[in-house]
Coordinates of C-alpha atoms in Angstrom, one line a residue:
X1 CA 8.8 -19.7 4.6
X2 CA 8.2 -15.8 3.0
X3 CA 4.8 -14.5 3.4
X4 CA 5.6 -12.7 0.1
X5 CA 6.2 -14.3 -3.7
X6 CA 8.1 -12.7 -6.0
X7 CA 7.2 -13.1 -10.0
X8 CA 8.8 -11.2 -12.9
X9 CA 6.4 -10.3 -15.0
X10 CA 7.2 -8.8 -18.9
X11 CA 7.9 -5.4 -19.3
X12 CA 10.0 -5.1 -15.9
X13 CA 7.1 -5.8 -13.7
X14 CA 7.8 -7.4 -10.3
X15 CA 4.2 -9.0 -9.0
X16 CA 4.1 -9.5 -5.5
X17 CA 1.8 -11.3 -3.7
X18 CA 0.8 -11.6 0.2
X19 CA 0.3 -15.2 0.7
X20 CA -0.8 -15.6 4.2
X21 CA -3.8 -17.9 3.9
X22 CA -6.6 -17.9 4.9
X23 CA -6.1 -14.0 5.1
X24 CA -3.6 -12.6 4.6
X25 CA -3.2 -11.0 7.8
X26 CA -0.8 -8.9 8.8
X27 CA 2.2 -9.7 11.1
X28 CA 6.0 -8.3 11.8
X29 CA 6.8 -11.6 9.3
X30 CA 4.4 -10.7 6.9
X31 CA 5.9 -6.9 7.3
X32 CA 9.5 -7.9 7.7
X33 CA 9.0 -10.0 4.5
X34 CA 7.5 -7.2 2.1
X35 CA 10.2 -4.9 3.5
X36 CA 12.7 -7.4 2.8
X37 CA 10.5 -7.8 -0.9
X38 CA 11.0 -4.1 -1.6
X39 CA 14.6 -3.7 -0.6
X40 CA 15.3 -6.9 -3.5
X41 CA 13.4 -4.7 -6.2
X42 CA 15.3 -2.1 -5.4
X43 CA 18.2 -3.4 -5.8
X44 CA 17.5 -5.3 -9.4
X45 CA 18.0 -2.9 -12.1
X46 CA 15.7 -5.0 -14.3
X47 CA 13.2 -4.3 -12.5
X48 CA 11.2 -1.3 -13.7
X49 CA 7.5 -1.4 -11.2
X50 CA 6.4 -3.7 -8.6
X51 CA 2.8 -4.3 -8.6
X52 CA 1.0 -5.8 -4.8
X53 CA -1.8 -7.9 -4.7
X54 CA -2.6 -10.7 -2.6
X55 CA -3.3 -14.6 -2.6
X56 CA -7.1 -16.0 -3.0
X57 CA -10.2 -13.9 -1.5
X58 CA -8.4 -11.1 0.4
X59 CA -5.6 -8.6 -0.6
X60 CA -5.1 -8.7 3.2
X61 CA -7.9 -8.9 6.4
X62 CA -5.6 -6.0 8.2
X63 CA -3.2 -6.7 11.4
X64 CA -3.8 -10.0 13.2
X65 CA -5.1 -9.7 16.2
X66 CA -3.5 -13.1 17.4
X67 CA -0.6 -12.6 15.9
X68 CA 0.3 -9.0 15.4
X69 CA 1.0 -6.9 18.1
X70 CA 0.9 -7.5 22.0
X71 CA -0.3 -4.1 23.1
X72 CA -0.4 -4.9 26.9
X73 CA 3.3 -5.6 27.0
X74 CA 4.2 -2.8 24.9
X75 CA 2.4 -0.1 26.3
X76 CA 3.8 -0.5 29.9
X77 CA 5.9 1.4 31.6
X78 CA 8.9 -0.7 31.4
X79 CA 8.8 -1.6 27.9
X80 CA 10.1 1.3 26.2
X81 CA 9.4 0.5 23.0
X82 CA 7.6 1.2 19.9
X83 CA 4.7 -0.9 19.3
X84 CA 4.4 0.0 15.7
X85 CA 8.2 -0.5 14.7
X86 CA 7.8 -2.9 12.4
X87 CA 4.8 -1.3 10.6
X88 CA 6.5 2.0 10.5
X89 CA 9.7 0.3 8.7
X90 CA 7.7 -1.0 6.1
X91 CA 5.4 1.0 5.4
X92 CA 8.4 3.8 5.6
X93 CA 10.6 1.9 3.3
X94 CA 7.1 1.3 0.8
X95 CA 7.0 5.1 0.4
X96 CA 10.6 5.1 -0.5
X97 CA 10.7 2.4 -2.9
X98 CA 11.9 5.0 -5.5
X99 CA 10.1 3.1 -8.7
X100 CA 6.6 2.8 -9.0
X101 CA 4.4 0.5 -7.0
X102 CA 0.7 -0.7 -8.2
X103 CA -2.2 -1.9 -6.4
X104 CA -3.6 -5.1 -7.6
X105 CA -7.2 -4.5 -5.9
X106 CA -9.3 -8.0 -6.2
X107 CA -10.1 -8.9 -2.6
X108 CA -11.3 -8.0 0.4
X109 CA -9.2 -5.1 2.1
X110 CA -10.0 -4.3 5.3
X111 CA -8.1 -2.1 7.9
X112 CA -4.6 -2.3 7.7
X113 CA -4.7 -3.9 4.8
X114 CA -6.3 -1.3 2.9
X115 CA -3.8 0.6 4.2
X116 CA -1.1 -1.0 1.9
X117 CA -3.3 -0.6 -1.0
X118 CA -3.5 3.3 -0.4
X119 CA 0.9 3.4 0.2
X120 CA 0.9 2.3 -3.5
X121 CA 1.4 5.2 -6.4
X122 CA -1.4 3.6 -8.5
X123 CA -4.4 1.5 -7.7
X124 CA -6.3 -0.3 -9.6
X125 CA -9.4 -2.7 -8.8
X126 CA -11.3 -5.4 -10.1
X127 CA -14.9 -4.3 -10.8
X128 CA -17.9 -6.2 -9.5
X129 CA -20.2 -5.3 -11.7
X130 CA -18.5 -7.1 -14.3
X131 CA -18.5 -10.8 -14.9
X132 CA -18.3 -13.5 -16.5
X133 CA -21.4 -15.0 -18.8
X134 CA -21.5 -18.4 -16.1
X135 CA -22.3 -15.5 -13.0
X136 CA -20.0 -13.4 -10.4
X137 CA -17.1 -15.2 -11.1
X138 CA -13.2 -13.9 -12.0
X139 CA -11.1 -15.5 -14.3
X140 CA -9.0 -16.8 -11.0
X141 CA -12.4 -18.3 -9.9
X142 CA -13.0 -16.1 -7.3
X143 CA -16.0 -14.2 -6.4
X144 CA -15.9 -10.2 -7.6
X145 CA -18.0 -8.7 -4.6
X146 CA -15.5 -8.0 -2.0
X147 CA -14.9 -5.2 0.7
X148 CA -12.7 -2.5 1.5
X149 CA -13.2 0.0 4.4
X150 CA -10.4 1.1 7.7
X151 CA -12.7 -0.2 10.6
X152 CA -10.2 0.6 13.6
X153 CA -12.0 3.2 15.0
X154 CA -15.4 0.8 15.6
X155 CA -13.3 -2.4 17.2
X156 CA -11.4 0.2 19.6
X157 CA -8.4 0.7 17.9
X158 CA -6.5 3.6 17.1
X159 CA -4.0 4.2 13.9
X160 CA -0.9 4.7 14.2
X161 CA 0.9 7.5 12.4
X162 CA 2.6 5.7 9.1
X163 CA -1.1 4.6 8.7
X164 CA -2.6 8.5 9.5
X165 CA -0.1 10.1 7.2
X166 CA -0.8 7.6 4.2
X167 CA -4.8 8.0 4.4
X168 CA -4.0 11.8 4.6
X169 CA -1.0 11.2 1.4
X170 CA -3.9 9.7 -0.9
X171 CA -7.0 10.7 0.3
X172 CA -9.4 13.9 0.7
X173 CA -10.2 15.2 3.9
X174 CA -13.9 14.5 3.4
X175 CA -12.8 10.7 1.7
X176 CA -10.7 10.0 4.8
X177 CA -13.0 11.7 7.5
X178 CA -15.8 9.1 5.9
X179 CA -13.4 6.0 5.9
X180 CA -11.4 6.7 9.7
X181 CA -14.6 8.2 11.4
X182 CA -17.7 6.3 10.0
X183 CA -15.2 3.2 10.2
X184 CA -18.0 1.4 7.9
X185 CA -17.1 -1.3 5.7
X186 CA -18.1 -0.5 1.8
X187 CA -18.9 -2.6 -1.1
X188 CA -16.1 -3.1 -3.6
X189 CA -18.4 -0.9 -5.9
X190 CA -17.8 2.7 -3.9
X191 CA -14.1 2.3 -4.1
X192 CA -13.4 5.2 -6.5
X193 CA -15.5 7.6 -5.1
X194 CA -13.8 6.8 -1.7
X195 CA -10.2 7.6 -3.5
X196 CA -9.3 3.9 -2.7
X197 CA -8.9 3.0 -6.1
X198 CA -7.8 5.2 -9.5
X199 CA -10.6 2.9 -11.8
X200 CA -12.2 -0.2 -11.5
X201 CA -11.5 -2.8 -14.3
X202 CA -13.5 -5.5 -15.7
X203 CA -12.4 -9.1 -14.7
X204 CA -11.7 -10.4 -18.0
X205 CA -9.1 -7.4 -18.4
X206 CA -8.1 -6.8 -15.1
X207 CA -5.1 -8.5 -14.6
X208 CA -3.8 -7.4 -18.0
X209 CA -4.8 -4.0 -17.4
X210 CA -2.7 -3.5 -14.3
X211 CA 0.5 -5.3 -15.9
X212 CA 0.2 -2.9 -19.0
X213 CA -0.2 0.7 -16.6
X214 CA 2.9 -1.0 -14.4
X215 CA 5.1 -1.7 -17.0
X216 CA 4.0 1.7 -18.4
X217 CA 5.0 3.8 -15.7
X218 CA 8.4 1.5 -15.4
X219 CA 9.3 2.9 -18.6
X220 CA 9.7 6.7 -17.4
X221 CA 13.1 7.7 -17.0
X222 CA 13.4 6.6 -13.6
X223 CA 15.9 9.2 -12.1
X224 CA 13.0 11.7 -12.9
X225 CA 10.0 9.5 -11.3
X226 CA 12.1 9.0 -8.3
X227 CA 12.7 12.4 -7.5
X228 CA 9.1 13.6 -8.5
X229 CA 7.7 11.0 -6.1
X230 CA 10.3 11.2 -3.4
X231 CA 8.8 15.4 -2.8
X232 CA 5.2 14.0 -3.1
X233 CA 5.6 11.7 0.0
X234 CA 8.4 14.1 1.5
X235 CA 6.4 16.1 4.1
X236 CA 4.2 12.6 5.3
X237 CA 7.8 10.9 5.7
X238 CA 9.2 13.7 8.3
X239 CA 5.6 13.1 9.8
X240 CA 6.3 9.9 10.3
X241 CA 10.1 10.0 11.2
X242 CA 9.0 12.9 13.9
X243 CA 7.1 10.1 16.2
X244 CA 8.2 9.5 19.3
X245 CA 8.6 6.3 20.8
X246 CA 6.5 8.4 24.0
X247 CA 3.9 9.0 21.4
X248 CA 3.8 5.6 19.3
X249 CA 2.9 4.3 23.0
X250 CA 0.0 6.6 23.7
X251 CA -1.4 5.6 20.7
X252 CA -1.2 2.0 21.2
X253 CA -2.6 2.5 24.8
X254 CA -5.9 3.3 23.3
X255 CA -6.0 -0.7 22.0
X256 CA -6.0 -1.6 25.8
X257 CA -9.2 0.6 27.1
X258 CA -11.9 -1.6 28.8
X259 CA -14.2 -0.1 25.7
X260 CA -11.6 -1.3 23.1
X261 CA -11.3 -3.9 24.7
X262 CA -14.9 -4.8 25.2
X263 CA -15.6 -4.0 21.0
X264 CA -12.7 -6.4 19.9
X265 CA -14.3 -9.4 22.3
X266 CA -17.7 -8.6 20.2
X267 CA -16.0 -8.6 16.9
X268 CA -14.7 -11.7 17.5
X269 CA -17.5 -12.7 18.5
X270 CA -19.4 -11.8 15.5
X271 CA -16.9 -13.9 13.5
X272 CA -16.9 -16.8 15.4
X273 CA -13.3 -17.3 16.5

């Protein structure tokens, strides 16, 4: 079963939605299917913009720590591989998709998965100061207070370079300095001054709103968008490509000190799994 659903929207707009419950959490499925997602709207000349959100409370809770990536095995000696493969190919073939892609902001995106709202061209979020008249509820039902913030640094672990290169790609020095370094995690409300999100739109709107800018951008003549966004994310793409498998495992080694190791067993202690 696809972690990612496919809807055509009018206009040309491809919605796709992470539907891991409870959330969302990032795997090599979950990866290999969005991949797999982007390579289909690729290929569909109807289809003019893909816009990514995710199922329920989260847009996506970042990798899973269960089920992601086993760091011990892939960072010794014998393994000689990359632990970050999969991410990389996604997240290399996102920032190739050649025809717009827009964020759908209305949960809770936290490490990673903040990181696939910032690969998109365009992001828009659902505002939480704006409700409904019963109280701080969307029109899917859902609460609008959620969170957004790239936390790695405080549980120990360290980014790899398709996630460096796409917080650099969208973000400020000073924006991604506060983000990476102060690893905090931020009320849905700072997410434009943190260059996570282009505007914040009302809930009763919101949805609308995104499918409208989608489908506007979709209607450029596409030859010309593609080549204009292909030399934006040139120079973070040969970043990326340049990795070594050497230095994807020196990077994933970090995961694995005693201290990193030490901050994860709190955190998941703190959540009480």
């Amino acid at each position: 079963m696809t972690t990612v659903r496919a809807e055509d929207r009018e206009g040309g707009v491809r919605l796709l939605t992470l539907d891991r419950p409870p959330a969302n959490a990032i795997t090599p499925q979950l990866l290999s299917d969005l991949s797999g997602a982007f390579d289909d709207a690729r290929e569909v000349d109807a289809v003019r913009a893909v816009v990514l959100t995710g199922a329920g409370r989260f847009f996506s809770a970042g990798l899973d720590l269960r089920g992601g990536i086993d760091f011990g095995a892939s960072v010794s000696p014998a393994a000689g591989t990359d632990p970050f493969a999969a991410l990389r190919t996604c997240l290399l073939n996102f920032l190739r998709f050649p025809k717009p892609t827009v964020a759908m902001l209305g949960g809770h995106a936290i490490a990673g998965g903040l990181i696939l709202v910032l690969a998109s061209d365009y992001r828009l979020g659902l505002d939480p100061a704006h409700s409904d008249p019963l109280g701080t509820r969307s029109r899917r039902g859902e609460s609008n207070d959620y969170r957004i913030g790239l936390n790695e640094v405080e549980i120990g672990a360290s980014f790899p370079r398709s996630a460096l290169e796409i917080v650099r790609l969208r973000l400020s020095h000073r924006q991604a300095s506060e983000l990476l370094l102060g690893a905090a995690i931020y009320p849905a409300n700072q997410a434009v001054r943190l260059g996570v999100v282009d505007e914040l739109v009302p809930a009763e709107t919101f949805e609308a709103t995104v499918m409208r800018r989608a489908a506007r951008l979709g209607a450029f003549p596409r030859d010309a968008y593609a080549h204009t966004k292909g030399a934006l994310v040139a120079e973070a793409i040969a970043r990326i490509e340049g990795e070594t498998t050497e230095e994807a495992q020196r990077t994933a080694a970090v995961w694995m000190m005693p201290e990193s190791v030490a901050a994860r067993a709190e955190q998941a202690k703190r959540l009480g799994s």
